[in-house]
Tab-separated table of C-alpha atoms in Angstrom:
chain	number	residue	atom	x	y	z
A	1	MET	CA	94.091	111.608	67.476
A	2	LYS	CA	95.708	108.400	68.461
A	3	HIS	CA	93.271	106.510	71.072
A	4	ALA	CA	94.975	104.479	73.822
A	5	PRO	CA	94.822	100.603	73.052
A	6	GLU	CA	91.528	98.712	74.099
A	7	PRO	CA	91.313	95.654	76.276
A	8	ALA	CA	90.716	92.392	74.460
A	9	HIS	CA	87.012	92.170	73.904
A	10	GLN	CA	85.326	89.209	75.527
A	11	HIS	CA	82.150	88.327	73.684
A	12	GLY	CA	79.231	86.944	75.640
A	13	SER	CA	80.695	88.556	78.798
A	14	ALA	CA	78.244	90.204	81.293
A	15	GLU	CA	78.529	93.952	81.637
A	16	ARG	CA	79.554	95.065	84.814
A	17	THR	CA	78.996	98.345	87.010
A	18	ALA	CA	81.506	99.886	88.897
A	19	VAL	CA	81.435	103.138	91.477
A	20	LEU	CA	84.685	105.173	91.246
A	21	LEU	CA	85.301	107.301	94.389
A	22	VAL	CA	87.610	110.113	94.061
A	23	ASN	CA	89.664	112.114	96.769
A	24	LEU	CA	91.759	115.137	96.408
A	25	GLY	CA	95.241	113.660	96.826
A	26	THR	CA	98.250	113.144	98.782
A	27	PRO	CA	102.176	112.584	98.506
A	28	ASP	CA	103.397	109.024	98.351
A	29	ALA	CA	105.940	109.900	101.245
A	30	PRO	CA	106.424	112.608	103.712
A	31	THR	CA	109.559	113.869	101.829
A	32	THR	CA	110.948	116.922	99.589
A	33	ALA	CA	111.039	114.899	96.551
A	34	ALA	CA	107.456	113.184	96.834
A	35	LEU	CA	105.991	117.029	98.181
A	36	ARG	CA	107.503	118.588	94.795
A	37	ARG	CA	106.211	116.098	92.604
A	38	TYR	CA	102.857	116.019	94.163
A	39	LEU	CA	102.316	119.968	94.554
A	40	ALA	CA	103.700	120.226	91.119
A	41	GLU	CA	101.003	118.540	89.678
A	42	PHE	CA	98.229	119.862	92.324
A	43	LEU	CA	99.329	123.661	91.559
A	44	SER	CA	99.471	122.882	87.977
A	45	ASP	CA	95.899	122.446	87.669
A	46	PRO	CA	94.098	125.711	86.419
A	47	ARG	CA	91.211	124.840	88.251
A	48	VAL	CA	93.134	125.150	91.471
A	49	VAL	CA	94.864	128.428	90.652
A	50	GLU	CA	92.890	130.573	88.168
A	51	ILE	CA	95.965	132.596	87.144
A	52	ALA	CA	96.804	132.810	83.656
A	53	ARG	CA	99.391	130.140	83.005
A	54	ALA	CA	102.150	132.534	81.484
A	55	LEU	CA	102.251	134.440	84.760
A	56	TRP	CA	101.672	131.414	87.202
A	57	LEU	CA	103.936	128.849	85.745
A	58	PRO	CA	107.328	130.670	86.121
A	59	ILE	CA	106.260	131.474	89.687
A	60	LEU	CA	105.195	127.903	90.623
A	61	HIS	CA	108.304	126.531	89.167
A	62	GLY	CA	111.056	129.136	90.059
A	63	VAL	CA	109.868	130.100	93.490
A	64	ILE	CA	107.209	127.764	95.059
A	65	LEU	CA	108.564	124.264	94.183
A	66	ARG	CA	111.736	125.525	95.375
A	67	LEU	CA	110.658	126.701	98.988
A	68	ARG	CA	107.678	124.790	99.762
A	69	PRO	CA	108.096	121.258	99.425
A	70	ARG	CA	110.354	120.858	102.383
A	71	LYS	CA	108.050	123.139	104.812
A	72	SER	CA	105.201	120.710	103.354
A	73	ALA	CA	107.117	117.536	104.023
A	74	ALA	CA	107.261	118.072	107.761
A	75	LYS	CA	103.990	118.952	108.341
A	76	TYR	CA	103.194	115.643	106.555
A	77	ALA	CA	105.625	113.820	108.622
A	78	SER	CA	103.942	114.951	111.581
A	79	ILE	CA	100.710	113.188	110.650
A	80	TRP	CA	101.972	109.887	108.547
A	81	THR	CA	101.106	106.929	110.120
A	82	PRO	CA	102.697	103.225	109.523
A	83	GLU	CA	100.601	102.725	107.384
A	84	GLY	CA	101.039	105.757	105.464
A	85	SER	CA	99.005	109.041	104.747
A	86	PRO	CA	95.768	109.190	106.614
A	87	LEU	CA	93.832	110.026	103.640
A	88	ARG	CA	94.936	107.322	101.218
A	89	VAL	CA	94.385	104.927	104.027
A	90	TRP	CA	90.371	106.014	104.740
A	91	THR	CA	89.920	106.402	101.357
A	92	ALA	CA	90.827	102.975	100.782
A	93	LYS	CA	89.046	101.710	103.702
A	94	GLN	CA	85.724	103.493	102.537
A	95	ALA	CA	86.006	101.927	99.475
A	96	LYS	CA	86.255	98.290	100.630
A	97	LEU	CA	83.357	99.073	103.408
A	98	LEU	CA	81.355	100.900	100.422
A	99	ALA	CA	81.689	97.431	98.443
A	100	GLY	CA	80.197	95.650	101.303
A	101	TYR	CA	77.474	98.096	102.165
A	102	LEU	CA	76.316	97.816	98.505
A	103	GLY	CA	76.601	94.137	98.233
A	104	GLU	CA	74.385	93.631	101.429
A	105	ARG	CA	71.872	95.697	99.589
A	106	GLY	CA	71.945	93.628	96.694
A	107	HIS	CA	73.972	95.943	94.261
A	108	ALA	CA	77.242	93.933	93.015
A	109	VAL	CA	79.194	96.537	91.994
A	110	LEU	CA	83.101	96.930	91.571
A	111	VAL	CA	84.197	99.746	94.149
A	112	ARG	CA	87.577	101.457	93.541
A	113	TYR	CA	89.222	104.689	94.862
A	114	ALA	CA	91.489	107.246	92.999
A	115	MET	CA	92.971	110.823	93.711
A	116	ARG	CA	92.927	113.581	91.788
A	117	TYR	CA	96.706	114.420	92.249
A	118	GLY	CA	98.788	111.467	93.148
A	119	THR	CA	98.258	107.715	92.963
A	120	PRO	CA	96.448	105.618	92.302
A	121	SER	CA	95.356	107.984	89.477
A	122	VAL	CA	91.755	108.572	87.999
A	123	ALA	CA	92.887	107.424	84.536
A	124	GLY	CA	94.971	104.539	85.922
A	125	GLN	CA	91.580	103.292	87.980
A	126	LEU	CA	89.507	104.045	84.877
A	127	ASP	CA	91.998	101.755	82.663
A	128	ALA	CA	91.911	99.048	85.563
A	129	LEU	CA	88.077	98.943	85.392
A	130	LYS	CA	87.904	98.639	81.533
A	131	ALA	CA	90.345	95.898	81.780
A	132	ASP	CA	87.867	94.331	84.438
A	133	GLY	CA	85.111	94.336	81.643
A	134	VAL	CA	83.091	97.485	83.406
A	135	THR	CA	80.872	99.169	80.797
A	136	ARG	CA	79.110	101.661	83.523
A	137	ILE	CA	80.947	103.597	85.998
A	138	LEU	CA	79.365	106.101	88.826
A	139	VAL	CA	82.166	108.823	89.383
A	140	LEU	CA	81.350	109.861	93.002
A	141	PRO	CA	83.611	112.713	94.536
A	142	LEU	CA	84.595	112.497	98.415
A	143	TYR	CA	83.249	116.194	98.311
A	144	PRO	CA	80.219	116.937	99.704
A	145	GLN	CA	80.456	120.490	98.814
A	146	TYR	CA	80.550	121.350	95.187
A	147	ALA	CA	83.470	123.487	94.408
A	148	ALA	CA	85.080	124.101	90.734
A	149	ALA	CA	88.519	123.677	92.261
A	150	THR	CA	87.764	119.946	93.287
A	151	THR	CA	84.610	118.228	91.915
A	152	ALA	CA	84.839	119.604	88.672
A	153	SER	CA	88.616	119.062	88.574
A	154	ALA	CA	87.820	115.681	89.398
A	155	PHE	CA	85.325	115.283	86.356
A	156	ASP	CA	88.116	116.888	84.332
A	157	ALA	CA	90.318	114.128	84.926
A	158	VAL	CA	87.751	111.665	83.829
A	159	TYR	CA	86.653	113.773	80.730
A	160	ALA	CA	90.705	113.708	79.932
A	161	TRP	CA	90.968	109.766	80.219
A	162	ALA	CA	87.451	109.863	78.095
A	163	ALA	CA	89.230	111.794	75.467
A	164	THR	CA	91.577	109.316	74.675
A	165	ALA	CA	89.902	106.461	74.922
A	166	ARG	CA	88.007	104.602	71.643
A	167	ARG	CA	85.391	102.836	73.506
A	168	VAL	CA	84.280	104.950	76.336
A	169	PRO	CA	82.178	103.162	79.250
A	170	GLU	CA	78.795	104.988	80.443
A	171	LEU	CA	79.577	107.414	82.938
A	172	ARG	CA	77.261	109.012	85.621
A	173	PHE	CA	78.664	111.773	88.067
A	174	VAL	CA	77.560	112.885	91.253
A	175	ASN	CA	77.683	116.667	91.537
A	176	GLN	CA	77.051	117.090	95.616
A	177	TYR	CA	75.412	115.924	98.434
A	178	HIS	CA	75.524	118.699	100.898
A	179	ASP	CA	71.947	118.577	102.518
A	180	ASP	CA	71.855	114.836	101.938
A	181	ALA	CA	69.870	113.673	105.143
A	182	GLY	CA	72.131	110.549	105.743
A	183	TYR	CA	75.464	112.670	105.437
A	184	ILE	CA	73.792	115.411	107.624
A	185	ALA	CA	72.651	112.649	110.049
A	186	ALA	CA	76.197	111.217	109.840
A	187	LEU	CA	77.687	114.285	110.906
A	188	SER	CA	75.318	114.571	113.952
A	189	ARG	CA	75.967	111.517	115.127
A	190	ARG	CA	79.717	111.978	114.964
A	191	ILE	CA	79.537	115.102	116.994
A	192	GLU	CA	76.708	113.679	119.275
A	193	ASN	CA	79.067	110.586	120.436
A	194	HIS	CA	81.835	112.969	120.918
A	195	TRP	CA	79.992	115.157	123.537
A	196	MET	CA	78.722	111.854	124.938
A	197	THR	CA	82.163	111.356	126.005
A	198	HIS	CA	83.884	114.474	126.599
A	199	GLY	CA	80.933	117.267	127.388
A	200	ARG	CA	79.739	119.993	125.270
A	201	PRO	CA	81.633	123.086	124.161
A	202	ASP	CA	80.813	126.748	124.984
A	203	THR	CA	81.364	126.963	120.853
A	204	LEU	CA	81.078	124.541	118.231
A	205	VAL	CA	83.339	125.857	115.250
A	206	LEU	CA	82.489	124.480	111.918
A	207	SER	CA	85.753	124.767	109.695
A	208	PHE	CA	85.594	124.106	105.754
A	209	HIS	CA	88.162	124.228	103.162
A	210	GLY	CA	88.473	127.921	101.816
A	211	VAL	CA	88.573	128.797	98.183
A	212	PRO	CA	89.233	132.479	96.782
A	213	GLU	CA	86.248	135.048	97.462
A	214	ARG	CA	86.288	135.767	93.693
A	215	THR	CA	84.679	132.231	92.853
A	216	LEU	CA	81.632	133.121	94.711
A	217	HIS	CA	80.973	135.968	92.500
A	218	LEU	CA	81.885	133.898	89.507
A	219	GLY	CA	79.274	131.442	90.234
A	220	ASP	CA	80.462	128.581	92.211
A	221	PRO	CA	78.032	127.379	95.078
A	222	TYR	CA	80.627	126.457	97.222
A	223	HIS	CA	80.016	128.888	100.030
A	224	CYS	CA	76.444	128.739	100.265
A	225	GLN	CA	76.649	124.656	100.152
A	226	CYS	CA	78.897	125.008	103.010
A	227	ARG	CA	76.766	127.522	104.852
A	228	LYS	CA	73.240	125.072	104.174
A	229	THR	CA	75.333	121.873	105.661
A	230	ALA	CA	75.993	123.790	108.648
A	231	ARG	CA	72.761	125.092	108.938
A	232	LEU	CA	71.103	121.639	109.023
A	233	LEU	CA	74.134	120.085	111.105
A	234	ALA	CA	73.267	122.965	113.766
A	235	GLU	CA	69.520	122.345	113.481
A	236	ARG	CA	69.824	118.517	113.946
A	237	LEU	CA	72.015	119.123	117.064
A	238	SER	CA	69.508	121.797	118.449
A	239	LEU	CA	72.032	124.563	118.502
A	240	LYS	CA	71.308	127.886	118.592
A	241	PRO	CA	73.108	130.682	116.269
A	242	ALA	CA	75.324	131.780	118.946
A	243	GLN	CA	76.638	128.247	119.694
A	244	VAL	CA	77.943	127.761	116.081
A	245	VAL	CA	80.676	129.585	114.092
A	246	VAL	CA	81.110	128.840	110.239
A	247	THR	CA	85.004	129.608	109.368
A	248	PHE	CA	87.056	128.902	106.364
A	249	GLN	CA	90.886	127.238	106.549
A	250	SER	CA	93.624	126.511	104.109
A	251	ARG	CA	94.131	130.131	102.482
A	252	PHE	CA	96.997	130.469	100.166
A	253	GLY	CA	98.601	133.476	98.711
A	254	LYS	CA	97.608	137.221	99.009
A	255	ALA	CA	94.096	137.295	97.474
A	256	LYS	CA	90.751	137.544	99.645
A	257	TRP	CA	89.508	133.975	100.615
A	258	LEU	CA	86.136	132.967	101.965
A	259	GLN	CA	85.834	134.395	105.446
A	260	PRO	CA	85.910	134.399	108.826
A	261	TYR	CA	89.259	132.685	108.464
A	262	SER	CA	89.363	129.310	110.986
A	263	GLU	CA	92.733	130.551	112.645
A	264	PRO	CA	92.101	134.099	113.297
A	265	THR	CA	88.540	133.454	114.319
A	266	LEU	CA	89.836	130.964	117.186
A	267	VAL	CA	92.161	133.461	118.311
A	268	LYS	CA	89.460	135.852	118.371
A	269	LEU	CA	86.995	133.650	120.414
A	270	ALA	CA	89.654	133.032	123.241
A	271	GLN	CA	90.526	136.777	123.414
A	272	GLN	CA	86.897	137.405	123.830
A	273	GLY	CA	86.737	134.937	127.261
A	274	VAL	CA	85.668	131.822	125.441
A	275	LYS	CA	87.164	128.804	127.176
A	276	ARG	CA	86.588	125.718	125.403
A	277	VAL	CA	85.850	125.375	121.851
A	278	ASP	CA	85.385	121.969	119.584
A	279	VAL	CA	86.117	121.989	115.866
A	280	ALA	CA	84.712	119.798	113.244
A	281	CYS	CA	85.503	120.055	109.577
A	282	PRO	CA	82.282	118.672	107.706
A	283	GLY	CA	83.241	119.425	104.262
A	284	PHE	CA	86.225	116.282	104.447
A	285	VAL	CA	84.729	112.856	104.955
A	286	ALA	CA	88.292	111.647	105.796
A	287	ASP	CA	90.867	112.867	107.915
A	288	CYS	CA	94.005	114.702	106.373
A	289	LEU	CA	96.728	116.975	106.513
A	290	GLU	CA	94.336	120.040	106.549
A	291	THR	CA	92.509	118.466	109.441
A	292	LEU	CA	94.852	116.740	111.526
A	293	GLU	CA	98.132	119.153	111.082
A	294	GLU	CA	96.210	122.852	110.411
A	295	ILE	CA	93.467	122.086	112.889
A	296	ALA	CA	93.929	119.794	115.247
A	297	GLN	CA	97.783	121.184	115.909
A	298	GLU	CA	98.328	124.556	114.558
A	299	ALA	CA	94.709	125.742	115.303
A	300	ARG	CA	94.566	124.221	118.557
A	301	ALA	CA	98.306	125.860	119.674
A	302	ALA	CA	96.846	129.390	118.279
A	303	PHE	CA	93.634	128.957	120.798
A	304	LEU	CA	95.590	128.255	123.569
A	305	GLY	CA	98.288	130.387	123.315
A	306	ALA	CA	95.481	133.521	123.041
A	307	GLY	CA	93.826	132.181	126.503
A	308	GLY	CA	91.748	129.412	125.496
A	309	ALA	CA	91.773	126.373	128.111
A	310	GLU	CA	90.353	123.501	126.341
A	311	PHE	CA	90.659	122.896	122.198
A	312	ARG	CA	89.184	119.772	120.830
A	313	TYR	CA	89.155	118.432	117.334
A	314	ILE	CA	86.221	116.286	116.305
A	315	GLU	CA	87.359	113.632	113.925
A	316	CYS	CA	85.956	113.587	110.499
A	317	LEU	CA	83.391	110.606	109.371
A	318	ASN	CA	86.392	108.383	107.769
A	319	ASP	CA	84.510	104.666	108.338
A	320	GLN	CA	81.777	105.862	110.539
A	321	PRO	CA	78.918	103.206	109.880
A	322	GLU	CA	76.457	105.765	109.655
A	323	TRP	CA	78.438	107.322	107.214
A	324	MET	CA	78.858	104.432	105.189
A	325	ALA	CA	75.297	103.746	105.085
A	326	ALA	CA	74.767	107.323	103.849
A	327	LEU	CA	77.484	107.082	101.212
A	328	SER	CA	75.881	103.816	100.049
A	329	ALA	CA	72.567	105.531	99.856
A	330	ILE	CA	74.222	108.253	97.835
A	331	ALA	CA	75.553	105.821	95.564
A	332	ILE	CA	72.369	103.700	95.248
A	333	ARG	CA	70.391	106.785	94.325
A	334	HIS	CA	72.828	107.648	91.318
A	335	LEU	CA	72.757	103.845	90.157
A	336	GLN	CA	68.967	103.696	89.247
A	337	GLY	CA	68.387	102.201	86.104
A	338	TRP	CA	71.622	100.551	85.604
A	339	PRO	CA	71.838	96.700	86.404
A	340	THR	CA	73.850	96.033	89.242
A	341	ASP	CA	73.106	92.525	90.318
A	342	GLY	CA	75.318	90.694	87.636
A	343	ALA	CA	78.776	92.287	88.318
A	344	VAL	CA	80.355	89.218	90.653
A	345	ASP	CA	78.956	86.115	91.707
A	346	ALA	CA	76.946	85.404	95.078
A	347	GLY	CA	80.474	83.823	96.320
A	348	ALA	CA	82.056	87.341	95.902
A	349	LEU	CA	79.020	89.605	96.975
A	350	GLN	CA	79.174	87.792	100.240
A	351	ALA	CA	82.976	88.089	100.521
A	352	GLN	CA	82.467	91.915	100.079
A	353	ALA	CA	79.821	92.236	102.704
A	354	GLU	CA	81.683	89.907	105.160
A	355	ARG	CA	85.056	92.151	104.564
A	356	ALA	CA	82.885	94.832	105.142
A	357	ARG	CA	81.699	93.586	108.454
A	358	ARG	CA	85.177	92.795	109.732
A	359	LEU	CA	86.878	96.063	108.719
A	360	GLY	CA	83.695	97.861	110.771
A	361	ALA	CA	84.127	95.612	113.968
A	362	ALA	CA	87.989	96.105	113.682
A	363	ALA	CA	87.631	100.250	113.644
């Protein structure tokens, strides 16, 4: 195997530690061409679509990539911001804030973010970290609940990059944090703050991203971890079981996915006389197409159209201070044993913390 060229070795240079946040991905623009590129990469991943390649790829390239990009581009256009894709904007901000939070706690590490599909790519960011002299990397996916289609796929991208490297840095991976106390507390605070402003609903719907049901039977822990997150959150909010409904969204294809499905459940609630629902998406830590368009727009229209009176979407954790504190605590827990006090000088460390404070104040 031919390995990728290594950056020039600097004798006597201090070893450096980094955290690489990994999120799912986003197209570069809300256009048909950009969506075709993005969906081709996303839907070609055998972790995402577990169908034999010989059967799936002709369908993908012969049918789906001819029809779906235009429709998906319109959806993205409805939530696009002047700064770009909401997912990329929030993920980039989380990386900057995390560097500051870690710096304030005495951990002078580099923090970068990557997208599993699209840009900046996992391989590109790992190359950049090596060029910066990083020798230890903590890979921290922004998926609280483990799923083969998300978490394991992010790890696949790291492994594929490592297979081409002559000198592989030390690597650590965070598998899940679905029951982390700080994460649950941050979710609770987000919902409680929403209720302080808008009052409480008749029903709180917790909508998680769906996956095919067969993955549960094949040993994927995702369904159980979503349920545990929901249970812990409901307990912290002191809600009775009848006040909380757990659903799964974003179905694709005709196969049976985890149930109950989000939009049909909301329609049923409205038909049963529930007048007000609040919907939160605990599995997403940054707002994106699935939360802003699928839930805040499409699901809202379905609920109101079925007779519901009031629908409120509760935004994701995004740059919430409690969430950033929780994320930094998760990172620190997994960085234990690695030197993290010599990656940058004191001036750079103070600058990181100051940037984090300014970003938090501007939010």
